[in-house]
Amino acid sequence: MREIEITNDGSATLYVKELDEHYHSVKGALTESEHIFRDCAFLYRSKGEVARVLEVGFGTGLNAVVTAMAADAEHPVHYISIEKYPVDADTLSQLKYGEIVDEKLYNGIINAEWNRVVEITPFFSLEKIEGDYLTDNLPSNIDVIYFDAFAPEKQPEMWSREAFERLYATTNSGAVLTTYCSKGVIRRMLMDIGFEVERIAGPPNGKREILRAIKR
Ligand SMILES: C[S@@+](CC[C@H](N)C(=O)[O-])C[C@H]1O[C@@H](n2cnc3c(N)ncnc32)[C@H](O)[C@@H]1O
C-alpha cells in the first residue's frame, strides 16, 4: 500500500507502510530531486555530448521529469530507469506533479511505454525498464547514475558490494554517481570498488551531507 504525503517544500511523495519508508525526503521531494540528482550529478557531469543517465528506481518519475526540464541542446540526455514495482496511474495522478513541474513533459514520461526507447523531446530520450536492478543485465556506457533506492536499513540488498560492482562496470570513465545516503560504510565500499568519493552538501532545506562518487 502506498500513501500520499506532502513534504516540507509542498511537493508530494509516497509512503510505503510495510517498509516504513518514503520515496523522497520528507524535507522536500522536489528540492531533493533537483539538488542531489539534477544539480550534483547530471549538470555536474554534463559536457555537451549526450549523457547516458541510469536511474535505480523510477518510482514516481520525479527525477526523470526534473532532468528532462534541464535537458537542452547543451545538455542532451538518454535517460534509462529501472523499476521493479511500477506505480499505478491513479496513484501517480494523485501526486499532482503536473502542478509543480512541466505537466506536458511529466505526462509524456509517465505514459511512455515500458521497455522501449521513447523520444520525449529532441533533447531527452527515455527508456523505462520494468525489471530488477539486482538480477537484470544493466545497460552499458553510463555517464551518470542516480542511485535512488530505498534506504540501506530498509532494502540492504540494493546496497550490496556486488550490486555496486555491477554498477561500476556499467560506467564510462568520468561517470558520476550520487546518492542521498552518506553513511561511512557505503562511502568506504564505493572507494574500495574504485570510485573517488566526496561528501558534499545536501539539499538546502536540510543539514545532511550526500555522497558523490566519480570514476576516474
Ligand atoms: C526511493 S524510491 C525511488 C524514487 C524515484 N526515483 C522517484 O523519483 O520517485 C525506490 C524505488 O526503487 C524501486 N525498487 C525496489 N527494488 C527494486 C529492484 N530490485 N529493482 C528496481 N527497482 C527497485 C522501488 O519500487 C521504488 O520505486
CSV table of C-alpha atoms and ligand atoms in Angstrom, one decimal:
chain,number,residue,atom,x,y,z
A,1,MET,CA,0.0,0.0,0.0
A,2,ARG,CA,1.3,3.4,-0.9
A,3,GLU,CA,0.0,6.6,0.7
A,4,ILE,CA,0.4,10.2,-0.5
A,5,GLU,CA,2.2,12.6,1.9
A,6,ILE,CA,3.1,16.2,1.4
A,7,THR,CA,6.8,17.1,2.1
A,8,ASN,CA,8.1,20.3,3.6
A,9,ASP,CA,8.6,22.1,0.3
A,10,GLY,CA,4.9,21.4,-0.6
A,11,SER,CA,5.7,18.6,-3.1
A,12,ALA,CA,4.1,15.2,-2.6
A,13,THR,CA,5.8,11.9,-2.0
A,14,LEU,CA,4.7,8.3,-1.5
A,15,TYR,CA,4.9,6.5,1.8
A,16,VAL,CA,5.2,2.7,1.9
A,17,LYS,CA,3.7,1.4,5.1
A,18,GLU,CA,5.2,-2.1,5.0
A,19,LEU,CA,8.7,-0.7,4.8
A,20,ASP,CA,8.0,2.5,6.8
A,21,GLU,CA,9.8,4.3,4.1
A,22,HIS,CA,9.2,7.3,1.8
A,23,TYR,CA,10.0,7.6,-1.9
A,24,HIS,CA,11.7,11.0,-1.3
A,25,SER,CA,13.0,13.1,1.5
A,26,VAL,CA,10.2,14.4,3.8
A,27,LYS,CA,12.1,17.7,3.9
A,28,GLY,CA,11.2,18.3,0.3
A,29,ALA,CA,10.8,15.8,-2.6
A,30,LEU,CA,11.2,18.3,-5.4
A,31,THR,CA,14.1,20.0,-3.7
A,32,GLU,CA,15.9,16.7,-3.1
A,33,SER,CA,15.5,15.7,-6.7
A,34,GLU,CA,16.8,19.0,-8.1
A,35,HIS,CA,19.8,19.1,-5.8
A,36,ILE,CA,21.0,15.6,-5.4
A,37,PHE,CA,20.3,14.3,-8.9
A,38,ARG,CA,19.9,17.1,-11.4
A,39,ASP,CA,22.5,19.5,-10.0
A,40,CYS,CA,25.1,17.4,-8.2
A,41,ALA,CA,25.1,14.5,-10.8
A,42,PHE,CA,23.6,15.4,-14.2
A,43,LEU,CA,24.6,19.1,-14.6
A,44,TYR,CA,27.9,18.4,-12.8
A,45,ARG,CA,28.8,15.8,-15.3
A,46,SER,CA,27.1,17.1,-18.4
A,47,LYS,CA,29.6,18.1,-21.2
A,48,GLY,CA,27.7,18.8,-24.3
A,49,GLU,CA,27.5,15.3,-25.6
A,50,VAL,CA,24.5,13.0,-24.8
A,51,ALA,CA,24.7,12.0,-21.2
A,52,ARG,CA,23.6,8.4,-20.6
A,53,VAL,CA,21.8,8.6,-17.2
A,54,LEU,CA,20.9,5.4,-15.3
A,55,GLU,CA,18.4,5.7,-12.5
A,56,VAL,CA,17.9,3.0,-10.0
A,57,GLY,CA,14.2,3.2,-9.1
A,58,PHE,CA,11.9,5.1,-11.5
A,59,GLY,CA,9.2,5.4,-8.8
A,60,THR,CA,7.1,8.5,-9.4
A,61,GLY,CA,9.1,9.8,-12.3
A,62,LEU,CA,10.0,12.9,-10.4
A,63,ASN,CA,13.8,12.6,-11.0
A,64,ALA,CA,13.1,11.9,-14.7
A,65,VAL,CA,11.0,15.0,-15.3
A,66,VAL,CA,13.3,17.3,-13.3
A,67,THR,CA,16.1,16.0,-15.6
A,68,ALA,CA,14.0,16.4,-18.7
A,69,MET,CA,13.3,20.0,-17.8
A,70,ALA,CA,17.1,20.7,-17.6
A,71,ALA,CA,17.9,18.9,-20.8
A,72,ASP,CA,18.6,21.1,-23.8
A,73,ALA,CA,20.9,21.4,-26.8
A,74,GLU,CA,23.9,21.8,-24.5
A,75,HIS,CA,22.8,19.1,-22.1
A,76,PRO,CA,21.2,16.3,-24.1
A,77,VAL,CA,20.2,13.1,-22.2
A,78,HIS,CA,19.4,9.5,-22.8
A,79,TYR,CA,17.6,8.5,-19.6
A,80,ILE,CA,17.4,4.9,-18.6
A,81,SER,CA,15.4,4.0,-15.5
A,82,ILE,CA,14.9,0.6,-13.9
A,83,GLU,CA,11.8,-0.1,-11.8
A,84,LYS,CA,10.7,-3.4,-10.3
A,85,TYR,CA,7.3,-2.2,-9.0
A,86,PRO,CA,5.8,0.5,-11.3
A,87,VAL,CA,3.4,2.8,-9.5
A,88,ASP,CA,-0.2,2.7,-10.9
A,89,ALA,CA,-1.5,5.7,-12.9
A,90,ASP,CA,-4.2,6.6,-10.4
A,91,THR,CA,-1.6,7.0,-7.6
A,92,LEU,CA,0.7,9.0,-9.9
A,93,SER,CA,-2.1,11.4,-10.7
A,94,GLN,CA,-2.8,12.0,-7.0
A,95,LEU,CA,0.7,13.3,-6.5
A,96,LYS,CA,-0.3,16.3,-8.7
A,97,TYR,CA,3.2,16.7,-10.0
A,98,GLY,CA,1.7,18.3,-13.1
A,99,GLU,CA,1.2,21.4,-11.0
A,100,ILE,CA,4.8,21.8,-9.9
A,101,VAL,CA,6.8,20.6,-13.0
A,102,ASP,CA,6.2,20.9,-16.7
A,103,GLU,CA,2.9,19.0,-17.0
A,104,LYS,CA,3.2,18.0,-20.6
A,105,LEU,CA,6.7,16.6,-20.1
A,106,TYR,CA,5.6,14.7,-17.0
A,107,ASN,CA,2.6,13.2,-18.7
A,108,GLY,CA,4.9,12.2,-21.6
A,109,ILE,CA,7.3,10.5,-19.2
A,110,ILE,CA,4.8,8.6,-17.0
A,111,ASN,CA,2.7,7.5,-20.0
A,112,ALA,CA,5.7,6.4,-22.1
A,113,GLU,CA,5.7,2.7,-22.9
A,114,TRP,CA,8.0,0.5,-20.8
A,115,ASN,CA,10.9,-1.4,-22.3
A,116,ARG,CA,11.4,0.7,-25.4
A,117,VAL,CA,13.1,4.0,-26.2
A,118,VAL,CA,10.7,7.0,-26.5
A,119,GLU,CA,11.8,10.4,-27.7
A,120,ILE,CA,10.1,12.7,-25.1
A,121,THR,CA,11.8,15.9,-26.5
A,122,PRO,CA,14.6,16.4,-29.1
A,123,PHE,CA,17.0,16.5,-26.1
A,124,PHE,CA,15.6,13.8,-23.8
A,125,SER,CA,15.0,10.2,-24.8
A,126,LEU,CA,13.7,7.8,-22.2
A,127,GLU,CA,14.0,4.1,-21.7
A,128,LYS,CA,11.9,2.9,-18.7
A,129,ILE,CA,12.8,-0.7,-18.0
A,130,GLU,CA,10.4,-2.8,-16.0
A,131,GLY,CA,12.8,-5.1,-14.3
A,132,ASP,CA,15.0,-6.0,-11.4
A,133,TYR,CA,18.2,-4.0,-10.9
A,134,LEU,CA,19.7,-6.8,-8.9
A,135,THR,CA,19.4,-9.6,-11.5
A,136,ASP,CA,18.8,-8.0,-14.9
A,137,ASN,CA,21.6,-7.1,-17.3
A,138,LEU,CA,22.4,-3.5,-16.8
A,139,PRO,CA,22.9,-1.1,-19.7
A,140,SER,CA,26.5,0.0,-20.6
A,141,ASN,CA,28.4,3.2,-21.2
A,142,ILE,CA,26.7,5.1,-18.4
A,143,ASP,CA,27.8,8.6,-17.6
A,144,VAL,CA,25.6,9.4,-14.6
A,145,ILE,CA,23.9,7.2,-12.0
A,146,TYR,CA,21.0,8.4,-9.9
A,147,PHE,CA,21.2,5.9,-7.0
A,148,ASP,CA,17.8,6.3,-5.5
A,149,ALA,CA,17.0,3.0,-3.9
A,150,PHE,CA,15.1,2.8,-0.6
A,151,ALA,CA,17.4,3.2,2.5
A,152,PRO,CA,20.1,0.6,3.2
A,153,GLU,CA,18.3,-0.3,6.5
A,154,LYS,CA,15.1,-1.0,4.6
A,155,GLN,CA,16.4,-2.7,1.5
A,156,PRO,CA,20.0,-3.8,2.2
A,157,GLU,CA,20.4,-6.0,-0.9
A,158,MET,CA,20.2,-2.9,-3.1
A,159,TRP,CA,23.3,-1.5,-1.4
A,160,SER,CA,25.5,-4.7,-1.5
A,161,ARG,CA,29.0,-4.6,-2.7
A,162,GLU,CA,28.1,-7.0,-5.6
A,163,ALA,CA,25.4,-4.6,-6.7
A,164,PHE,CA,27.7,-1.6,-6.7
A,165,GLU,CA,30.4,-3.5,-8.5
A,166,ARG,CA,27.9,-4.2,-11.3
A,167,LEU,CA,27.1,-0.5,-11.4
A,168,TYR,CA,30.8,0.4,-11.6
A,169,ALA,CA,31.2,-2.0,-14.5
A,170,THR,CA,28.4,-0.2,-16.4
A,171,THR,CA,30.1,3.2,-16.3
A,172,ASN,CA,32.3,5.2,-18.5
A,173,SER,CA,35.4,6.9,-17.2
A,174,GLY,CA,34.4,10.2,-15.6
A,175,ALA,CA,31.0,8.9,-14.6
A,176,VAL,CA,29.3,10.4,-11.6
A,177,LEU,CA,27.0,8.6,-9.1
A,178,THR,CA,25.1,10.5,-6.4
A,179,THR,CA,23.0,9.2,-3.5
A,180,TYR,CA,21.3,10.8,-0.6
A,181,CYS,CA,23.0,8.3,1.7
A,182,SER,CA,26.2,9.5,3.3
A,183,LYS,CA,26.9,6.5,5.6
A,184,GLY,CA,30.6,5.7,6.1
A,185,VAL,CA,30.1,2.1,5.3
A,186,ILE,CA,28.7,3.0,1.8
A,187,ARG,CA,31.3,5.6,1.2
A,188,ARG,CA,34.2,3.2,2.1
A,189,MET,CA,32.7,0.5,-0.1
A,190,LEU,CA,32.4,2.8,-3.1
A,191,MET,CA,36.0,3.8,-2.6
A,192,ASP,CA,37.1,0.2,-2.3
A,193,ILE,CA,35.4,-0.6,-5.6
A,194,GLY,CA,37.3,2.1,-7.3
A,195,PHE,CA,35.2,5.3,-7.2
A,196,GLU,CA,36.7,8.5,-5.9
A,197,VAL,CA,34.1,9.6,-3.3
A,198,GLU,CA,33.3,13.0,-1.8
A,199,ARG,CA,30.9,14.1,0.8
A,200,ILE,CA,29.1,17.2,-0.4
A,201,ALA,CA,26.3,19.4,1.0
A,202,GLY,CA,22.9,18.0,0.8
A,203,PRO,CA,19.7,19.9,-0.2
A,204,PRO,CA,19.4,23.4,1.1
A,205,ASN,CA,16.5,22.5,3.4
A,206,GLY,CA,18.4,20.0,5.5
A,207,LYS,CA,21.8,19.7,7.2
A,208,ARG,CA,22.6,16.2,5.9
A,209,GLU,CA,25.5,15.6,3.5
A,210,ILE,CA,25.2,13.4,0.5
A,211,LEU,CA,27.7,11.3,-1.5
A,212,ARG,CA,29.1,11.9,-4.9
A,213,ALA,CA,31.2,9.1,-6.4
A,214,ILE,CA,33.3,9.6,-9.6
A,215,LYS,CA,35.0,7.0,-11.7
A,216,ARG,CA,38.4,8.5,-12.7
B,1,LIG,C1,13.3,5.8,-3.2
B,1,LIG,S1,12.2,5.1,-4.4
B,1,LIG,C2,12.7,5.9,-5.9
B,1,LIG,C3,12.0,7.3,-6.1
B,1,LIG,C4,12.1,7.7,-7.6
B,1,LIG,N1,13.5,7.9,-8.0
B,1,LIG,C5,11.3,8.9,-7.8
B,1,LIG,O1,11.8,9.9,-8.4
B,1,LIG,O2,10.1,8.9,-7.5
B,1,LIG,C6,13.0,3.5,-4.7
B,1,LIG,C7,12.4,2.8,-5.9
B,1,LIG,O3,13.2,1.5,-6.1
B,1,LIG,C8,12.2,0.6,-6.6
B,1,LIG,N2,12.8,-0.8,-6.4
B,1,LIG,C9,12.8,-1.6,-5.3
B,1,LIG,N3,13.5,-2.7,-5.5
B,1,LIG,C10,13.9,-2.7,-6.8
B,1,LIG,C11,14.7,-3.6,-7.7
B,1,LIG,N4,15.2,-4.7,-7.2
B,1,LIG,N5,14.9,-3.2,-8.9
B,1,LIG,C12,14.5,-2.0,-9.4
B,1,LIG,N6,13.8,-1.1,-8.7
B,1,LIG,C13,13.5,-1.4,-7.4
B,1,LIG,C14,11.0,0.8,-5.7
B,1,LIG,O4,9.9,0.2,-6.3
B,1,LIG,C15,11.0,2.3,-5.7
B,1,LIG,O5,10.2,2.8,-6.8
